[in-house]
Amino acid sequence: TFEKNGKQAPNWAKPTPKCHYKMAQYHGMMKCIDDNVGRITRHLEKLGLLDDTIFIFTADHGDMRGEHHRQNKGIPLEASAKVPFVIRYPKSIPADRRVSQVLNTVDFLPTMLALMEVGTTGREEGRDCSSILTTGQHPRGWSDVTFLRSTGQPRGDRVGWIAAVTPRYKLILSSAEEPWLLDLEEDPNELTNFIRGPRHREVAKSLAQDLIAYGKKFKDPYCSHPTVEAQLKALAA
């Protein structure tokens, strides 16, 4: 996607004119992380604590590294928004378990507390996903959709992007752009907007309804921005 056509890109993912990717430094940092994860696991093993430890490797964001001719983070495309989540806890989680459901970082706290059999306050925004890890079955009433948005508060008549995400689709809205619908199965490079395609009409409608419900529940100002609100109502109708 490095040489994608910038004219066809949404405002929230335009190519960056000047990018210095410094790949040697990036690979050096990855090796440093890998070396130190090894040190931690070897020390826990030496102490006889490895199998009693919930060991997690994750991150708060990805890095574009030249994908879509961009650097760094902050957009809802896979290279930026998708993060690793590797967990080892042989007492409860089978070694070959793979998760296909869509999870978010807000889900990690209640999930980890549940694995430790520690109660929560019940006020967390995240979901307890421990049954997905331990049995492969999602909790009762599970909705396989989560939400992402850019940082900061709305400024004047402008608001950043907000997205409803499933394992396959992303509906992304912004005050500076028409709605975008990405289909990772048909277009894994995330270059095509399927929002106007009749085959994706019901998908867009369902995700718009999910975003409306999310905005009301958490009072997200992105969803109540006049432009985004109008887009959501039109898609959800």
Tab-separated table of N, CA, C and O in Angstrom, residues 71-149:
chain	number	residue	atom	x	y	z
A	71	GLN	N	3.526	7.077	8.569
A	71	GLN	CA	4.361	6.695	9.682
A	71	GLN	C	3.543	6.771	10.957
A	71	GLN	O	2.528	7.459	11.023
A	72	ASN	N	3.986	6.019	11.959
A	72	ASN	CA	3.450	6.119	13.301
A	72	ASN	C	2.047	5.532	13.422
A	72	ASN	O	1.784	4.468	12.881
A	73	LYS	N	1.112	6.222	14.073
A	73	LYS	CA	-0.135	5.610	14.527
A	73	LYS	C	-1.299	6.577	14.341
A	73	LYS	O	-1.244	7.494	13.542
A	74	GLY	N	-2.397	6.316	15.060
A	74	GLY	CA	-3.481	7.280	15.170
A	74	GLY	C	-4.576	7.180	14.136
A	74	GLY	O	-5.417	8.081	14.050
A	75	ILE	N	-4.595	6.110	13.327
A	75	ILE	CA	-5.672	5.945	12.351
A	75	ILE	C	-6.271	4.544	12.500
A	75	ILE	O	-5.630	3.645	13.053
A	76	PRO	N	-7.491	4.318	11.998
A	76	PRO	CA	-8.164	3.047	12.241
A	76	PRO	C	-7.791	1.922	11.282
A	76	PRO	O	-8.493	0.913	11.219
A	77	LEU	N	-6.731	2.076	10.511
A	77	LEU	CA	-6.281	1.010	9.620
A	77	LEU	C	-5.512	-0.049	10.414
A	77	LEU	O	-4.955	0.222	11.477
A	78	GLU	N	-5.467	-1.267	9.877
A	78	GLU	CA	-4.955	-2.403	10.628
A	78	GLU	C	-3.561	-2.189	11.193
A	78	GLU	O	-3.286	-2.539	12.347
A	79	ALA	N	-2.637	-1.646	10.394
A	79	ALA	CA	-1.256	-1.528	10.853
A	79	ALA	C	-1.133	-0.653	12.091
A	79	ALA	O	-0.215	-0.827	12.897
A	80	SER	N	-2.051	0.281	12.260
A	80	SER	CA	-2.036	1.171	13.422
A	80	SER	C	-2.934	0.661	14.542
A	80	SER	O	-2.556	0.672	15.713
A	81	ALA	N	-4.140	0.210	14.189
A	81	ALA	CA	-5.155	-0.090	15.202
A	81	ALA	C	-5.066	-1.502	15.770
A	81	ALA	O	-5.487	-1.746	16.895
A	82	LYS	N	-4.524	-2.443	14.997
A	82	LYS	CA	-4.490	-3.826	15.465
A	82	LYS	C	-3.223	-4.066	16.273
A	82	LYS	O	-2.129	-3.691	15.854
A	83	VAL	N	-3.368	-4.681	17.433
A	83	VAL	CA	-2.216	-4.917	18.306
A	83	VAL	C	-2.082	-6.407	18.604
A	83	VAL	O	-3.049	-7.157	18.535
A	84	PRO	N	-0.873	-6.833	18.946
A	84	PRO	CA	-0.701	-8.233	19.348
A	84	PRO	C	-1.330	-8.478	20.710
A	84	PRO	O	-1.398	-7.565	21.542
A	85	PHE	N	-1.818	-9.668	20.922
A	85	PHE	CA	-2.245	-10.080	22.255
A	85	PHE	C	-1.945	-11.569	22.394
A	85	PHE	O	-2.704	-12.419	21.930
A	86	VAL	N	-0.819	-11.850	22.999
A	86	VAL	CA	-0.377	-13.227	23.223
A	86	VAL	C	-0.394	-13.464	24.721
A	86	VAL	O	0.171	-12.677	25.490
A	87	ILE	N	-1.044	-14.526	25.143
A	87	ILE	CA	-1.189	-14.796	26.572
A	87	ILE	C	-0.816	-16.247	26.866
A	87	ILE	O	-1.152	-17.151	26.094
A	88	ARG	N	-0.106	-16.449	27.955
A	88	ARG	CA	0.270	-17.792	28.405
A	88	ARG	C	-0.183	-17.966	29.845
A	88	ARG	O	0.231	-17.233	30.738
A	89	TYR	N	-1.028	-18.938	30.075
A	89	TYR	CA	-1.492	-19.280	31.415
A	89	TYR	C	-1.985	-20.728	31.361
A	89	TYR	O	-3.183	-20.980	31.251
A	90	PRO	N	-1.055	-21.681	31.406
A	90	PRO	CA	-1.402	-23.084	31.127
A	90	PRO	C	-2.442	-23.680	32.057
A	90	PRO	O	-3.090	-24.661	31.705
A	91	LYS	N	-2.643	-23.101	33.228
A	91	LYS	CA	-3.659	-23.636	34.139
A	91	LYS	C	-5.068	-23.479	33.592
A	91	LYS	O	-5.956	-24.272	33.914
A	92	SER	N	-5.276	-22.451	32.780
A	92	SER	CA	-6.636	-22.141	32.334
A	92	SER	C	-6.780	-21.996	30.822
A	92	SER	O	-7.900	-22.146	30.307
A	93	ILE	N	-5.694	-21.716	30.116
A	93	ILE	CA	-5.800	-21.406	28.686
A	93	ILE	C	-5.026	-22.434	27.870
A	93	ILE	O	-3.808	-22.574	28.050
A	94	PRO	N	-5.701	-23.189	26.980
A	94	PRO	CA	-5.003	-24.164	26.145
A	94	PRO	C	-3.952	-23.498	25.261
A	94	PRO	O	-4.126	-22.359	24.812
A	95	ALA	N	-2.883	-24.212	25.002
A	95	ALA	CA	-1.766	-23.645	24.245
A	95	ALA	C	-2.130	-23.323	22.802
A	95	ALA	O	-1.518	-22.469	22.177
A	96	ASP	N	-3.126	-24.007	22.251
A	96	ASP	CA	-3.456	-23.805	20.838
A	96	ASP	C	-4.662	-22.897	20.633
A	96	ASP	O	-5.197	-22.808	19.530
A	97	ARG	N	-5.097	-22.200	21.659
A	97	ARG	CA	-6.285	-21.346	21.541
A	97	ARG	C	-6.003	-20.138	20.658
A	97	ARG	O	-5.004	-19.453	20.805
A	98	ARG	N	-6.884	-19.909	19.692
A	98	ARG	CA	-6.818	-18.707	18.854
A	98	ARG	C	-8.142	-17.971	18.978
A	98	ARG	O	-9.202	-18.591	18.955
A	99	VAL	N	-8.087	-16.661	19.112
A	99	VAL	CA	-9.282	-15.844	19.304
A	99	VAL	C	-9.653	-15.176	17.987
A	99	VAL	O	-8.827	-14.483	17.384
A	100	SER	N	-10.878	-15.384	17.545
A	100	SER	CA	-11.349	-14.755	16.306
A	100	SER	C	-12.282	-13.575	16.594
A	100	SER	O	-12.566	-12.777	15.703
A	101	GLN	N	-12.752	-13.462	17.824
A	101	GLN	CA	-13.650	-12.358	18.176
A	101	GLN	C	-12.868	-11.044	18.260
A	101	GLN	O	-11.640	-11.038	18.439
A	102	VAL	N	-13.599	-9.945	18.137
A	102	VAL	CA	-12.959	-8.636	18.204
A	102	VAL	C	-12.926	-8.161	19.659
A	102	VAL	O	-13.963	-8.043	20.315
A	103	LEU	N	-11.718	-7.930	20.174
A	103	LEU	CA	-11.532	-7.451	21.534
A	103	LEU	C	-10.870	-6.075	21.486
A	103	LEU	O	-10.276	-5.694	20.477
A	104	ASN	N	-10.947	-5.370	22.598
A	104	ASN	CA	-10.350	-4.045	22.682
A	104	ASN	C	-9.546	-3.951	23.970
A	104	ASN	O	-9.756	-4.743	24.905
A	105	THR	N	-8.647	-2.984	24.054
A	105	THR	CA	-7.815	-2.877	25.245
A	105	THR	C	-8.630	-2.607	26.508
A	105	THR	O	-8.196	-2.964	27.605
A	106	VAL	N	-9.799	-1.991	26.383
A	106	VAL	CA	-10.627	-1.768	27.578
A	106	VAL	C	-11.155	-3.079	28.143
A	106	VAL	O	-11.581	-3.128	29.300
A	107	ASP	N	-11.122	-4.152	27.344
A	107	ASP	CA	-11.582	-5.451	27.808
A	107	ASP	C	-10.522	-6.183	28.628
A	107	ASP	O	-10.836	-7.178	29.302
A	108	PHE	N	-9.279	-5.727	28.585
A	108	PHE	CA	-8.200	-6.496	29.212
A	108	PHE	C	-8.330	-6.521	30.739
A	108	PHE	O	-8.112	-7.562	31.361
A	109	LEU	N	-8.669	-5.387	31.353
A	109	LEU	CA	-8.720	-5.337	32.817
A	109	LEU	C	-9.744	-6.321	33.393
A	109	LEU	O	-9.384	-7.177	34.215
A	110	PRO	N	-11.029	-6.250	33.018
A	110	PRO	CA	-11.980	-7.204	33.602
A	110	PRO	C	-11.656	-8.644	33.224
A	110	PRO	O	-11.939	-9.566	34.004
A	111	THR	N	-11.063	-8.861	32.049
A	111	THR	CA	-10.712	-10.218	31.634
A	111	THR	C	-9.610	-10.794	32.509
A	111	THR	O	-9.687	-11.937	32.973
A	112	MET	N	-8.562	-10.007	32.751
A	112	MET	CA	-7.458	-10.497	33.574
A	112	MET	C	-7.878	-10.701	35.024
A	112	MET	O	-7.476	-11.674	35.672
A	113	LEU	N	-8.697	-9.798	35.559
A	113	LEU	CA	-9.178	-9.975	36.929
A	113	LEU	C	-10.008	-11.251	37.052
A	113	LEU	O	-9.924	-11.958	38.055
A	114	ALA	N	-10.804	-11.542	36.032
A	114	ALA	CA	-11.600	-12.776	36.066
A	114	ALA	C	-10.706	-14.007	36.054
A	114	ALA	O	-10.969	-14.990	36.754
A	115	LEU	N	-9.636	-13.974	35.267
A	115	LEU	CA	-8.699	-15.103	35.257
A	115	LEU	C	-8.048	-15.291	36.621
A	115	LEU	O	-7.726	-16.416	37.020
A	116	MET	N	-7.846	-14.190	37.347
A	116	MET	CA	-7.254	-14.266	38.689
A	116	MET	C	-8.305	-14.517	39.770
A	116	MET	O	-7.978	-14.563	40.958
A	117	GLU	N	-9.586	-14.612	39.346
A	117	GLU	CA	-10.702	-14.820	40.264
A	117	GLU	C	-10.805	-13.676	41.268
A	117	GLU	O	-11.055	-13.866	42.460
A	118	VAL	N	-10.608	-12.457	40.746
A	118	VAL	CA	-10.729	-11.250	41.556
A	118	VAL	C	-11.937	-10.462	41.048
A	118	VAL	O	-12.098	-10.254	39.846
A	119	GLY	N	-12.781	-10.010	41.944
A	119	GLY	CA	-13.965	-9.264	41.559
A	119	GLY	C	-13.641	-7.853	41.106
A	119	GLY	O	-12.586	-7.298	41.432
A	120	THR	N	-14.519	-7.279	40.309
A	120	THR	CA	-14.355	-5.906	39.847
A	120	THR	C	-15.410	-5.017	40.501
A	120	THR	O	-16.319	-5.499	41.187
A	121	THR	N	-15.309	-3.735	40.275
A	121	THR	CA	-16.305	-2.807	40.825
A	121	THR	C	-17.617	-2.879	40.061
A	121	THR	O	-18.642	-2.417	40.543
A	122	GLY	N	-17.559	-3.424	38.825
A	122	GLY	CA	-18.750	-3.474	37.996
A	122	GLY	C	-18.985	-2.211	37.200
A	122	GLY	O	-19.970	-2.106	36.474
A	123	ARG	N	-18.082	-1.245	37.329
A	123	ARG	CA	-18.240	0.022	36.611
A	123	ARG	C	-17.315	0.122	35.397
A	123	ARG	O	-17.287	1.142	34.725
A	124	GLU	N	-16.563	-0.927	35.129
A	124	GLU	CA	-15.630	-0.892	34.003
A	124	GLU	C	-16.376	-0.861	32.677
A	124	GLU	O	-17.437	-1.468	32.522
A	125	GLU	N	-15.811	-0.153	31.718
A	125	GLU	CA	-16.415	-0.096	30.393
A	125	GLU	C	-16.113	-1.356	29.590
A	125	GLU	O	-16.813	-1.675	28.641
A	126	GLY	N	-15.040	-2.058	29.932
A	126	GLY	CA	-14.649	-3.244	29.185
A	126	GLY	C	-15.495	-4.460	29.520
A	126	GLY	O	-16.271	-4.475	30.483
A	127	ARG	N	-15.313	-5.508	28.713
A	127	ARG	CA	-16.064	-6.749	28.867
A	127	ARG	C	-15.155	-7.854	29.398
A	127	ARG	O	-13.976	-7.917	29.053
A	128	ASP	N	-15.712	-8.742	30.208
A	128	ASP	CA	-14.984	-9.913	30.669
A	128	ASP	C	-14.970	-10.947	29.541
A	128	ASP	O	-15.990	-11.557	29.232
A	129	CYS	N	-13.813	-11.119	28.932
A	129	CYS	CA	-13.666	-12.040	27.800
A	129	CYS	C	-12.942	-13.324	28.200
A	129	CYS	O	-12.444	-14.054	27.331
A	130	SER	N	-12.865	-13.590	29.501
A	130	SER	CA	-12.073	-14.729	29.966
A	130	SER	C	-12.581	-16.059	29.411
A	130	SER	O	-11.785	-16.967	29.127
A	131	SER	N	-13.896	-16.201	29.214
A	131	SER	CA	-14.421	-17.465	28.698
A	131	SER	C	-13.980	-17.713	27.263
A	131	SER	O	-13.824	-18.866	26.841
A	132	ILE	N	-13.747	-16.653	26.503
A	132	ILE	CA	-13.230	-16.812	25.146
A	132	ILE	C	-11.835	-17.422	25.189
A	132	ILE	O	-11.490	-18.303	24.385
A	133	LEU	N	-11.027	-16.976	26.146
A	133	LEU	CA	-9.669	-17.487	26.275
A	133	LEU	C	-9.640	-18.907	26.829
A	133	LEU	O	-8.852	-19.745	26.381
A	134	THR	N	-10.490	-19.195	27.794
A	134	THR	CA	-10.414	-20.490	28.479
A	134	THR	C	-11.183	-21.592	27.773
A	134	THR	O	-10.734	-22.743	27.719
A	135	THR	N	-12.344	-21.267	27.194
A	135	THR	CA	-13.196	-22.299	26.580
A	135	THR	C	-13.398	-22.104	25.081
A	135	THR	O	-13.907	-22.992	24.412
A	136	GLY	N	-13.059	-20.925	24.582
A	136	GLY	CA	-13.324	-20.630	23.171
A	136	GLY	C	-14.739	-20.160	22.923
A	136	GLY	O	-15.103	-19.864	21.788
A	137	GLN	N	-15.545	-20.049	23.983
A	137	GLN	CA	-16.939	-19.620	23.859
A	137	GLN	C	-17.088	-18.194	24.396
A	137	GLN	O	-16.573	-17.872	25.465
A	138	HIS	N	-17.812	-17.360	23.651
A	138	HIS	CA	-17.998	-15.994	24.118
A	138	HIS	C	-19.078	-15.934	25.196
A	138	HIS	O	-19.930	-16.824	25.300
A	139	PRO	N	-19.075	-14.895	26.020
A	139	PRO	CA	-20.071	-14.761	27.094
A	139	PRO	C	-21.486	-14.614	26.531
A	139	PRO	O	-21.678	-14.245	25.374
A	140	ARG	N	-22.463	-14.868	27.368
A	140	ARG	CA	-23.865	-14.718	26.983
A	140	ARG	C	-24.154	-13.263	26.626
A	140	ARG	O	-23.689	-12.344	27.300
A	141	GLY	N	-24.901	-13.059	25.554
A	141	GLY	CA	-25.244	-11.716	25.119
A	141	GLY	C	-24.125	-10.998	24.390
A	141	GLY	O	-24.189	-9.786	24.200
A	142	TRP	N	-23.122	-11.750	23.972
A	142	TRP	CA	-21.957	-11.150	23.329
A	142	TRP	C	-22.325	-10.494	21.998
A	142	TRP	O	-23.043	-11.068	21.177
A	143	SER	N	-21.843	-9.273	21.782
A	143	SER	CA	-21.969	-8.577	20.505
A	143	SER	C	-20.563	-8.414	19.944
A	143	SER	O	-19.728	-7.741	20.564
A	144	ASP	N	-20.306	-9.005	18.796
A	144	ASP	CA	-18.941	-9.034	18.268
A	144	ASP	C	-18.616	-7.747	17.521
A	144	ASP	O	-18.366	-7.727	16.315
A	145	VAL	N	-18.621	-6.652	18.272
A	145	VAL	CA	-18.305	-5.335	17.715
A	145	VAL	C	-17.641	-4.515	18.817
A	145	VAL	O	-17.981	-4.646	19.997
A	146	THR	N	-16.668	-3.704	18.440
A	146	THR	CA	-16.040	-2.793	19.387
A	146	THR	C	-15.880	-1.431	18.725
A	146	THR	O	-16.243	-1.267	17.555
A	147	PHE	N	-15.334	-0.471	19.472
A	147	PHE	CA	-15.340	0.914	18.992
A	147	PHE	C	-13.967	1.553	19.179
A	147	PHE	O	-13.295	1.332	20.186
A	148	LEU	N	-13.593	2.358	18.193
A	148	LEU	CA	-12.334	3.096	18.220
A	148	LEU	C	-12.620	4.539	17.831
A	148	LEU	O	-13.561	4.812	17.101
A	149	ARG	N	-11.770	5.450	18.283
A	149	ARG	CA	-11.874	6.823	17.779
A	149	ARG	C	-10.563	7.549	17.977
A	149	ARG	O	-9.725	7.146	18.770
